[in-house]
XYZ file of C-alpha atoms in Angstrom:
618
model
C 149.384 85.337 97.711
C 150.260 87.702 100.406
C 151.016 86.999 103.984
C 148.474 89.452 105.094
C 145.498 87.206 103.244
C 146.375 83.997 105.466
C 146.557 86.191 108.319
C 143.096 87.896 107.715
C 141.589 84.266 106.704
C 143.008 83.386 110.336
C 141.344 86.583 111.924
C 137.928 85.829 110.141
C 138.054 82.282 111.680
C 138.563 82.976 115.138
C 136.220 86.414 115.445
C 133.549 83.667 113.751
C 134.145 81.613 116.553
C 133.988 84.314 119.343
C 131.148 85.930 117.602
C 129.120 82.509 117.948
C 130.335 81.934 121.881
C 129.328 85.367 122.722
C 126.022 85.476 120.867
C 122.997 84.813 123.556
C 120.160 82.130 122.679
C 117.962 82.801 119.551
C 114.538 83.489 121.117
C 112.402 83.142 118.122
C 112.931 79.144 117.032
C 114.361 78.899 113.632
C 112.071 78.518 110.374
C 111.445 75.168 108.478
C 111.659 76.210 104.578
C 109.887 73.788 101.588
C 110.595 73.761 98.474
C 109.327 71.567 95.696
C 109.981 72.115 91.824
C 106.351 70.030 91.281
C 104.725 69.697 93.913
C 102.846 71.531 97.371
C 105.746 73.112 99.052
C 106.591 77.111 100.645
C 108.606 77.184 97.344
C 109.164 76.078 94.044
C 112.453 77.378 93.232
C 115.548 76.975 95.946
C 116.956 80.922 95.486
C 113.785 82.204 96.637
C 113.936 80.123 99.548
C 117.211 81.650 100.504
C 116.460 84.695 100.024
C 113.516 84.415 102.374
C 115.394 82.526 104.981
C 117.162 84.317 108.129
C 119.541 83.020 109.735
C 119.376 79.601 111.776
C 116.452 78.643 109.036
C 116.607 75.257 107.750
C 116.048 74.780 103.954
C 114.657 71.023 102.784
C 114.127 70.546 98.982
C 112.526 67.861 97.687
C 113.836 65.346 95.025
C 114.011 66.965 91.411
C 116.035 68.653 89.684
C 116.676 72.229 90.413
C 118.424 74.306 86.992
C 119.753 77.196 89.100
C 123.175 79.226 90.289
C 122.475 79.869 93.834
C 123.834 82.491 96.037
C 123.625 82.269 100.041
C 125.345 85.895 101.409
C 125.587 87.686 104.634
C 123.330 84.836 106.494
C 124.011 81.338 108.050
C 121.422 78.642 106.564
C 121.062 74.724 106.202
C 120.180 74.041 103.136
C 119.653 70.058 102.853
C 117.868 67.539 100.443
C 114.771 65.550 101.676
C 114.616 62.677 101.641
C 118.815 62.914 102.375
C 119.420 62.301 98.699
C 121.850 63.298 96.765
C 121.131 61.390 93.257
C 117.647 62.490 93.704
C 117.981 66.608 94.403
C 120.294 67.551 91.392
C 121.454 71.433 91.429
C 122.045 72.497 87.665
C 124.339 74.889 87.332
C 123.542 74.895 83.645
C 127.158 75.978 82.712
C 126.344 79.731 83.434
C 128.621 80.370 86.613
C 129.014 78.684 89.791
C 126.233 76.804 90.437
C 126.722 77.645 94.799
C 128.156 80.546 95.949
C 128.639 81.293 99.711
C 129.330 84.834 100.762
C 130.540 85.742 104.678
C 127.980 82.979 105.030
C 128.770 81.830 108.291
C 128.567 78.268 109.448
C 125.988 76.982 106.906
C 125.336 73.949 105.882
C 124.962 72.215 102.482
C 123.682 68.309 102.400
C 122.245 65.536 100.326
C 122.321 67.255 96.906
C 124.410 66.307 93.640
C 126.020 70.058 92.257
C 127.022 69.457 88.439
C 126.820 72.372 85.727
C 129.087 74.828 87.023
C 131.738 76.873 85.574
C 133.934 78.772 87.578
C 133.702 75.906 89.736
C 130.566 74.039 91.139
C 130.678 75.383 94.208
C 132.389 78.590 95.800
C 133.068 79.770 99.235
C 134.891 83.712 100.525
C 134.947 84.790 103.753
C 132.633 81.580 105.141
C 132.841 78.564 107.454
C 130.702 76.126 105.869
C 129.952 72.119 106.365
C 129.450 70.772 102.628
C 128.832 66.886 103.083
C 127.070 63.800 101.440
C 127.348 65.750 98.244
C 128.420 65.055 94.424
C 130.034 67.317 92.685
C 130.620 65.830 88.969
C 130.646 67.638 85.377
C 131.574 71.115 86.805
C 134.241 73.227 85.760
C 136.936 75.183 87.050
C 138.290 78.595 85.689
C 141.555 78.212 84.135
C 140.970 74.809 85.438
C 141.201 75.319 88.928
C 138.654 74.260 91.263
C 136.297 72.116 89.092
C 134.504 70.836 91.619
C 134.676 73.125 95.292
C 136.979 76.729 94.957
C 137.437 77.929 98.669
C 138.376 81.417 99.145
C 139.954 82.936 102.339
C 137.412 80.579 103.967
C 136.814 77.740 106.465
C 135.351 75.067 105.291
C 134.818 71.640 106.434
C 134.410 68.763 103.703
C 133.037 65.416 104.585
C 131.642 62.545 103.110
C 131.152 63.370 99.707
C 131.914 62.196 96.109
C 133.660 64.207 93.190
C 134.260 62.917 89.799
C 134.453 63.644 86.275
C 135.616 67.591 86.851
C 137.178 69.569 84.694
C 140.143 71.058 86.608
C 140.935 70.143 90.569
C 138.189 68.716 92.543
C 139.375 71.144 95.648
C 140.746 74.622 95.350
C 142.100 75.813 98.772
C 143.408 79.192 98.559
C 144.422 80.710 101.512
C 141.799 79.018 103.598
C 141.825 76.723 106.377
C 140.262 73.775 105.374
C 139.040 70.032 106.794
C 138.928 67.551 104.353
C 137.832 64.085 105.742
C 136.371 61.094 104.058
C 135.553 62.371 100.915
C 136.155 59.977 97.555
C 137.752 61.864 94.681
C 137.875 59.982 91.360
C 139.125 60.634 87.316
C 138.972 64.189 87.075
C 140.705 66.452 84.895
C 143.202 68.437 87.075
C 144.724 67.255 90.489
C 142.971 65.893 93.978
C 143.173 68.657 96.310
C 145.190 71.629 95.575
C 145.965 74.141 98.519
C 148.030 77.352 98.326
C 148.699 79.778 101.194
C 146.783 77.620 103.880
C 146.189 75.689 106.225
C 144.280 72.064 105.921
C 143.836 69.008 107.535
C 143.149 66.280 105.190
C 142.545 62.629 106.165
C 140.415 59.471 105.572
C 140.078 60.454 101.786
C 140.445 58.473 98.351
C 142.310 60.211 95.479
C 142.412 58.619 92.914
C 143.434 58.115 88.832
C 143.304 62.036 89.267
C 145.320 63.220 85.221
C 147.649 65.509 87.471
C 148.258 66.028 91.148
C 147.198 63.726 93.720
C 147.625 66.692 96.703
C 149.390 69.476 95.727
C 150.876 72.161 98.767
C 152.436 75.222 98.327
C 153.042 78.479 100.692
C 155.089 81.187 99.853
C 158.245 82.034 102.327
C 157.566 83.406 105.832
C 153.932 82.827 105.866
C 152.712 80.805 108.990
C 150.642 77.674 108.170
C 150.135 73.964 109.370
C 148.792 70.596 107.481
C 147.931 67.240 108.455
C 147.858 64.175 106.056
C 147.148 61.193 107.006
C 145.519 58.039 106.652
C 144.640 58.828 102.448
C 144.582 56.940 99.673
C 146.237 58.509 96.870
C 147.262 57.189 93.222
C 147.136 59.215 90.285
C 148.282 59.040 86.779
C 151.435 61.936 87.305
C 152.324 62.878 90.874
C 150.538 61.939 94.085
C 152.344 64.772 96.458
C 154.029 67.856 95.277
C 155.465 71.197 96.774
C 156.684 73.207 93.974
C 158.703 75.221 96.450
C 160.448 72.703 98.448
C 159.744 69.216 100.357
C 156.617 68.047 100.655
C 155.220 67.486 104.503
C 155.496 64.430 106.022
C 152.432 62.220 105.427
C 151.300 59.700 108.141
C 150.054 56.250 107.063
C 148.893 57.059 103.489
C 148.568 54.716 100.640
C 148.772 53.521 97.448
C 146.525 51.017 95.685
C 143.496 50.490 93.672
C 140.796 51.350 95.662
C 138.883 48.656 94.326
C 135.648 50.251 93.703
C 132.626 47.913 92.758
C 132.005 49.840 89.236
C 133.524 53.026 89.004
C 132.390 53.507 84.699
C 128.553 53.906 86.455
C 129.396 56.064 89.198
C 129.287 53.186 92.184
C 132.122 54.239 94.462
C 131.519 51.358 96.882
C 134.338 49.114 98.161
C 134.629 45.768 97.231
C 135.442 43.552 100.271
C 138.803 43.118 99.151
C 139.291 47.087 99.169
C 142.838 48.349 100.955
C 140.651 51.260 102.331
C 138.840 49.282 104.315
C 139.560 49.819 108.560
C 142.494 51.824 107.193
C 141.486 55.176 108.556
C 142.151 57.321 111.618
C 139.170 57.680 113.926
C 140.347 60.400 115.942
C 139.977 62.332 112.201
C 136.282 62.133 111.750
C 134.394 65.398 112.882
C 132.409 65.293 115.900
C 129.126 64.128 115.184
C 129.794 62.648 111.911
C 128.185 59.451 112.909
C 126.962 58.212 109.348
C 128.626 57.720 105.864
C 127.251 59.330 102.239
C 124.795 57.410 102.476
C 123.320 57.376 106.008
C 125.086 53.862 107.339
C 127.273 53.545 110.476
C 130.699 55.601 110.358
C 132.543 53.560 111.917
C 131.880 50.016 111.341
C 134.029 47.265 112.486
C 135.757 49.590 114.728
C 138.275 51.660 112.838
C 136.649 53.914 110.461
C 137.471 52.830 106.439
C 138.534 55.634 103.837
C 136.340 57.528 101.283
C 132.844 58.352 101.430
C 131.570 54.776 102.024
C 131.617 53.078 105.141
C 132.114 49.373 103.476
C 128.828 47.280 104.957
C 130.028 44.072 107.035
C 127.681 41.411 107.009
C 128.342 38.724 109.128
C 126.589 38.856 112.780
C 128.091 37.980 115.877
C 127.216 34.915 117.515
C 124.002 35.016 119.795
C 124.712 35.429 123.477
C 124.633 32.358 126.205
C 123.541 31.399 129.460
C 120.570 34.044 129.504
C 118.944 34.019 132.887
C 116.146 35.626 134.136
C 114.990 36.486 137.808
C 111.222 37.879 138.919
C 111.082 40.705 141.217
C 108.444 43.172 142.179
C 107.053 44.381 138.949
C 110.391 43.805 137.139
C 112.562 41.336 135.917
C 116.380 41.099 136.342
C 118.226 39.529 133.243
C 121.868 38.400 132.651
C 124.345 36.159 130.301
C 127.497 35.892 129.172
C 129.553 38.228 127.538
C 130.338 38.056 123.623
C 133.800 38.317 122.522
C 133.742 40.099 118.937
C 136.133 42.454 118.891
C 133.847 44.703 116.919
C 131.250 44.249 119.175
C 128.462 47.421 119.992
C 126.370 45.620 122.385
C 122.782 43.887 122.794
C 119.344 44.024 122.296
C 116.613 42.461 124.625
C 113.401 41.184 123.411
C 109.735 40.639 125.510
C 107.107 38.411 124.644
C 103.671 37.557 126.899
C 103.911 34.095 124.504
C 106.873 31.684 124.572
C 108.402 31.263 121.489
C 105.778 33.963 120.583
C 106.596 37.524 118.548
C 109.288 39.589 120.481
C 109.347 43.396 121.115
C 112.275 45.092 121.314
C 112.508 46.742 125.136
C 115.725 48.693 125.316
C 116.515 51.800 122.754
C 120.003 51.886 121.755
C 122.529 48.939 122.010
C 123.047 48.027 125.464
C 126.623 48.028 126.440
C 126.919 45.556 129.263
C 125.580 41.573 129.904
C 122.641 42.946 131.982
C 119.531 44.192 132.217
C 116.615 45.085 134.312
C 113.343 45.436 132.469
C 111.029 47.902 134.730
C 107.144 48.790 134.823
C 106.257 45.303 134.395
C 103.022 43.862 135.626
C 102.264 41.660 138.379
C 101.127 37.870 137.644
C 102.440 38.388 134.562
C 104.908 35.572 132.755
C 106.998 37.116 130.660
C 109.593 35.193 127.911
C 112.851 36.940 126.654
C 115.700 36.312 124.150
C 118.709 38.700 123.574
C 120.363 39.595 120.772
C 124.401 40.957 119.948
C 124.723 43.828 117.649
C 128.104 44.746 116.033
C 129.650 48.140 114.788
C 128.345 47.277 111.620
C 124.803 46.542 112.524
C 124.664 43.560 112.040
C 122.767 41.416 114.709
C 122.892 37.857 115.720
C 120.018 35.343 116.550
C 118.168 34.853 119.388
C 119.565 33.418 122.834
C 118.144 30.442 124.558
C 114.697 31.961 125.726
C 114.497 32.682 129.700
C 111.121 33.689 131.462
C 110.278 35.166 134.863
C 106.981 35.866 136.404
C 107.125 39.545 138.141
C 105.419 40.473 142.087
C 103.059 43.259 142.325
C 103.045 44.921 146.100
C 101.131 48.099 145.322
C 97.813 48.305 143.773
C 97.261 50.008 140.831
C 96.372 53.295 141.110
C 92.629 54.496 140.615
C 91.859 55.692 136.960
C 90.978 59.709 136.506
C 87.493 60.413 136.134
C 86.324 60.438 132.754
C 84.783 64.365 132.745
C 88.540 64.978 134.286
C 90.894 68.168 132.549
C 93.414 65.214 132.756
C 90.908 63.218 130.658
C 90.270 65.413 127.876
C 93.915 66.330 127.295
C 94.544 62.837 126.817
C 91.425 62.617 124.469
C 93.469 65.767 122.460
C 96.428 63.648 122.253
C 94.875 60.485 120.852
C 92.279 62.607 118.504
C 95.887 63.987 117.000
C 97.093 60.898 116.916
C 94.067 59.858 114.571
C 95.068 62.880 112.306
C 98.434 61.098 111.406
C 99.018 59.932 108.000
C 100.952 59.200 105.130
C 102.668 63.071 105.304
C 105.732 62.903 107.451
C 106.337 66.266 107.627
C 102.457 66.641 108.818
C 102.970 63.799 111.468
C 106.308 65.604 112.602
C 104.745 68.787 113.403
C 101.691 66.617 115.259
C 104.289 64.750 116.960
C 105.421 68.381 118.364
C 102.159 69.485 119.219
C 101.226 66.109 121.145
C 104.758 66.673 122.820
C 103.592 69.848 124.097
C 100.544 68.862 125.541
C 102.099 66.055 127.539
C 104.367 68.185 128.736
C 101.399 69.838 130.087
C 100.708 67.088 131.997
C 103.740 67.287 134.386
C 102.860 65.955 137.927
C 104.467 68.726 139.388
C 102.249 71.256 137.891
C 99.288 69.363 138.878
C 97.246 69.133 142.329
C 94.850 66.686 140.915
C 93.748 65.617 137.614
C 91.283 68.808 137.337
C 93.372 71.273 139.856
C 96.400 72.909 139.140
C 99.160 74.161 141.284
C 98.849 77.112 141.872
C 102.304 78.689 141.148
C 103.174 76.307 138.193
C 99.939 75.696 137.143
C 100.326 78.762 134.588
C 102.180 76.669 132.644
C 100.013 74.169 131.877
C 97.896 76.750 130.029
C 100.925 78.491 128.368
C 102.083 75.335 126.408
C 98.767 74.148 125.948
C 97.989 77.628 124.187
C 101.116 77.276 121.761
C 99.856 73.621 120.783
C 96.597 75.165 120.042
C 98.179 78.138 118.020
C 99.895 75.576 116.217
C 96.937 73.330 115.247
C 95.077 76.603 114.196
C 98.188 77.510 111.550
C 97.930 73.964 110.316
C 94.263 73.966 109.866
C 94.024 77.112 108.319
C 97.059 75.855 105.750
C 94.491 72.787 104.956
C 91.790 75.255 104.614
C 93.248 77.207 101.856
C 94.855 74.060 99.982
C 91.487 72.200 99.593
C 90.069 74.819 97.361
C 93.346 74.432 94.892
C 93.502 70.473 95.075
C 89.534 71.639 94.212
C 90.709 73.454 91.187
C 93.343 70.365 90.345
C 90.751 67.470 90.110
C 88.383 69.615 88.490
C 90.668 70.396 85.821
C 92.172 67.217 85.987
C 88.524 65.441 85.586
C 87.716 68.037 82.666
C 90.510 66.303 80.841
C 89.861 62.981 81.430
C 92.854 62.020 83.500
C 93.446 59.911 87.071
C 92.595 62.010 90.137
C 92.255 58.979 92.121
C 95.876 60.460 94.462
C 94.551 63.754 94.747
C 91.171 62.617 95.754
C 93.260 60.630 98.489
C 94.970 63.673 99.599
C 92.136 65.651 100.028
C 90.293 63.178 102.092
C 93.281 63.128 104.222
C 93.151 66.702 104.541
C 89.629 66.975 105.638
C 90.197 63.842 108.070
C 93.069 65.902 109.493
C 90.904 69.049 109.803
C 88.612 66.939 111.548
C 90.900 65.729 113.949
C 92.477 68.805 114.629
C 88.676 70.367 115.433
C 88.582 67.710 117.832
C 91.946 68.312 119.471
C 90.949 71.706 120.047
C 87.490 70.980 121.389
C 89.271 68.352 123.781
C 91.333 71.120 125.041
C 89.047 74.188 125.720
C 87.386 71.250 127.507
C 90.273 70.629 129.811
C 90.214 74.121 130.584
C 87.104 74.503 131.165
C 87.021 72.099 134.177
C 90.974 73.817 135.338
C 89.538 77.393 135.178
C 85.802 76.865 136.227
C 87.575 74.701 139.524
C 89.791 77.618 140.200
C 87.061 79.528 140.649
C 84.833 77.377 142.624
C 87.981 77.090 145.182
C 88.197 81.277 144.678
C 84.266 81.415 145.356
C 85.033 79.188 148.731
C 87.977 81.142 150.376
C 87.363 82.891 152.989
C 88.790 86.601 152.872
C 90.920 86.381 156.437
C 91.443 90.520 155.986
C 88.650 92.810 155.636
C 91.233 95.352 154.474
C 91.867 91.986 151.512
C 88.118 91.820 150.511
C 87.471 94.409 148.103
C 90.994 93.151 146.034
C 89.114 89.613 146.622
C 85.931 90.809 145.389
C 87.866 92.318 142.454
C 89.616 89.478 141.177
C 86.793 87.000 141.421
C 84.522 89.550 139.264
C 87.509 89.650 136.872
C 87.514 86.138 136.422
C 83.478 85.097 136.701
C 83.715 88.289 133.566
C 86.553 86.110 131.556
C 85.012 82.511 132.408
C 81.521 83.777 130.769
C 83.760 84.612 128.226
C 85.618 81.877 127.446
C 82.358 79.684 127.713
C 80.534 82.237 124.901
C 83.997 81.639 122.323
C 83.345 78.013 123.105
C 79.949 77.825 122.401
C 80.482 79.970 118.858
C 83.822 76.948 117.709
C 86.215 79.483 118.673
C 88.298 77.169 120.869
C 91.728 78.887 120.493
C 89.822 82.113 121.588
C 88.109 80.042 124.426
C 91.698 78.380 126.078
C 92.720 82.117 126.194
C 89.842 83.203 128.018
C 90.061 80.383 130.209
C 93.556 80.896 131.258
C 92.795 84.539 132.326
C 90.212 83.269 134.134
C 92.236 80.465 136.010
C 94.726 83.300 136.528
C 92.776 85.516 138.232
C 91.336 83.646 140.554
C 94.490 82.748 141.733
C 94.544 86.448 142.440
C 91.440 86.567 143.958
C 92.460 83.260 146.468
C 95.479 85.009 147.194
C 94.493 87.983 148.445
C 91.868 85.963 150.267
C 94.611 84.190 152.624
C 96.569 87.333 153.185
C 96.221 88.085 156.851
């Protein structure tokens, strides 16, 4: 190739990266795409999907498997499996073309899917930047038996954690392209390892290996401008691990050759056994930044240095359990402390609470601590409380309990007095817990509950709060405006369940007509009509709350005197403006329109915060 393609590849990759610096912040959020070759989903076939998606949309397809050749152009997408899958969500090329194509696709992402069928490669990038990773590219093939298993063209791609075997041609085509390639396993296919022309590549933390040609294979014509990196690989092939046909080969750092030792390679199980040369043989500072987890979701890095191939190998012995725990009361919390381990793979420890001694433990901190101490908070007074602490390694493994140590805590304040029960404080905390009731067995239902719940207690910020039924009121406006989006959201949702219970309807009818089981749809829909039930009380809960915010807006309006005559008729104004919206808002209420109502409501609250104001103006 020309020099003039490695310098436009070079162009395309930094105006990406100013393009994406200079763009401001995506106002509308991104879209959550479904798709489902059997099942309830936004789609039943993955190509639709992207052609419906914008870009910043996230694409999540369920397990199945998928006989298509997709093609994501002129838009950046995530297109990922779900549950993170790959041997589950199978892309079929069908041997018909490429199975994925990216075109000046931007930054996508591709994850959790096995891409097998192609021809002309399995997948294909030009003029694109994307993150392909905990993928499996196997039984795809390349034209003129190049780029079996990923062809990237004047592109940017980075490659992580993924698995290619049993190609026909290389497993990575790198023309002119500048290309990271980091903890991927390559394995028996039909052509060499990685093969880059005209480019530039960084390439590191990966297994290559009984590949029938080359194991990395690097050429650039004279004159053109280009860097590489190799390091920390394992490469052994049946004809040449490193060739340049047009001169020395770059200097490799730290590579090797062995059997990998992988646990059964004939079935596919690229796992290392314990005795595996690739194990804490990589470079750290090579893994991508926030490539925390290996193909298949463990800890990358375990044991400290980070092993090569796609699999992080799992260590399973614990460190010891930590000494000398001590544990000292103090007003409403207790101070703890021990020794320090001395693993050298250490992560750090885990504290456990029990009311009990020698009773069931709770875990009290989130992540692994990283010091000896700890101070357990929001404890109550009179209270004994028993604790044992744990180690954790970079493995995950944990150790056994410590000696147990117990403290009593001091309470000098008294608690607090409760809200009252008819309180707007009250019945949002009624619309959280009749949400929570909604939850089920669908995780992406209880996700989008867990947003709406987040919203509400957001709503409940002190700040934006006088008293549990009297806003402030300069922030109080946003109580109502997130409290509004949670109930747009719950409306969307319900009217989703509305329409599906007429077709699950349609499916146990048919279903009975014929005999069969409908004992799991029958489940389903009286989750659904729980859920809608839930949701109706959310929303009831709600218009409730503000109810009591607006109506005591206006009883503080109705009590202010005006200090300005010239003031009064503004004051007048305003309070008739929101008496008109309050009747309103009560009328929506009383008719089950409770989306309709919080609407009314706010304009109500609203202006009689116009109507005090111009009250106090003197």
């Amino acid at each position: 190739m020309k020099y003039g393609k490695l310098i436009d590849a070079i162009l395309l990759f930094l105006v990406l990266g100013i393009v994406t610096l200079a763009l401001p912040p995506q106002i509308a959020r991104a879209a959550t795409l479904t798709v489902d070759d059997d099942g309830p989903a936004d789609y039943s076939t993955i190509q639709d999907a992207i052609n419906t998606a914008s870009t910043g949309d996230v694409i999540t397809v369920s397990p199945g498997t998928y006989n298509e050749n997709l093609t994501i152009s002129d838009k950046e997408i995530t297109l990922q499996s779900d549950p993170n899958d790959p041997t589950a969500t199978v892309i079929n090329g069908g041997g018909t073309g490429r199975t994925i194509s990216f075109n000046n696709a931007g930054v996508s992402v591709l994850e959790g899917f096995t891409i097998t069928g192609g021809t002309d490669s399995g997948l294909y990038t030009k003029l694109s930047s994307p993150t392909i990773m905990r993928c499996i590219f196997t039984n795809n093939t390349g034209s003129s038996g190049y780029g079996g298993g990923l062809y990237s063209d004047n592109s940017s791609p980075t490659i992580v954690n993924n698995i290619f075997y049993a190609n026909t041609g290389d497993d990575l085509y790198l023309l002119d392209s500048i290309a990271t390639v980091v903890n991927n396993t390559l394995y028996n296919t039909n052509g060499s390892g990685i093969k880059t022309l005209h480019g530039s590549a960084v390439i590191a933390n990966n297994i290559i290996y009984f590949q029938r040609d080359y194991g990395i294979y690097y050429y650039v014509a004279p004159g053109i401008s280009h860097f590489i990196t190799i390091r920390h690989n394992l490469v052994n092939v049946k004809s040449v691990d490193y060739f340049n046909p047009n001169g020395s080969f770059p200097t490799v750092i730290n590579d090797i050759k062995a059997n990998p030792q992988f646990v059964d390679p004939g079935n596919a199980d690229f796992h290392l056994e314990g005795t595996s040369a690739c194990i804490n043989a990589g470079d750290n500072n090579m893994v991508p930044s926030g490539i925390d987890e290996d193909f298949e979701g463990n800890n990358r890095i375990a044991d400290g240095t980070v092993d090569m191939g796609a699999y992080e190998h799992a260590d399973l012995n614990p460190p010891a359990a930590p000494t000398n725990l001590m544990a000292t009361a103090g007003d409403k919390q207790v101070d703890l402390d021990w020794d320090d381990n001395a693993e050298v793979d250490l992560n750090g420890y885990n504290v456990y609470r029990s009311q009990t001694g020698g009773g069931t433990y709770t875990k009290v901190n989130g992540s692994p601590l990283s010091s000896s101490n700890y101070t357990d908070t929001g404890l109550t007074g009179g209270v004994t409380y028993y604790y044992v602490v744990t180690a954790v390694d970079l493995g995950s493994n944990e150790s056994g309990y410590s000696v147990e140590a117990s403290a009593t805590p001091t309470d000098s304040t008294p608690p607090p007095p409760s809200p009252p029960a008819d309180s707007a404080r009250v019945k949002k905390e009624a619309a959280v817990e009749a949400l929570e009731n909604a939850k089920g067995d669908d995780s992406r239902l209880n996700r989008r509950i867990d947003r709406v719940q987040l919203m509400i207690n957001t709503s409940l910020n002190d700040d934006w709060w006088q008293d549990d039924s009297r806003l402030d009121s300069r922030l109080g406006r946003r109580v109502f405006d997130r409290e509004l989006v949670a109930a747009l959201a719950l409306e969307a949702q319900s009217r989703l369940y509305d329409r599906l219970l007429p077709a699950l309807e349609r499916i146990i009818a048919a279903k009975e007509r014929r005999g069969r089981d409908v004992s799991q749809e029958r489940t389903r829909q009286q989750a659904i009509e729980l859920a809608l039930s839930h949701f109706e009380d959310a929303l009831i809960c709600l218009a409730s709350a503000d109810q009591v915010l607006a109506g005591v807006a206006l009883d503080d309006a109705g009590n202010t005197p005006v200090s300005n005559p010239r003031f009064e008729r503004y004051y007048h104004r305003y309070l008739e403006m929101a008496q008109r919206y309050m009747d309103r808002a009560n009328a929506s209420l009383d008719d089950g329109n409770a989306t309709r109502a919080i609407r009314y409501y706010r304009s109500a609250w609203n202006y009689a915060q116009q109507a005090i104001r111009y009250a106090s103006r003197s």
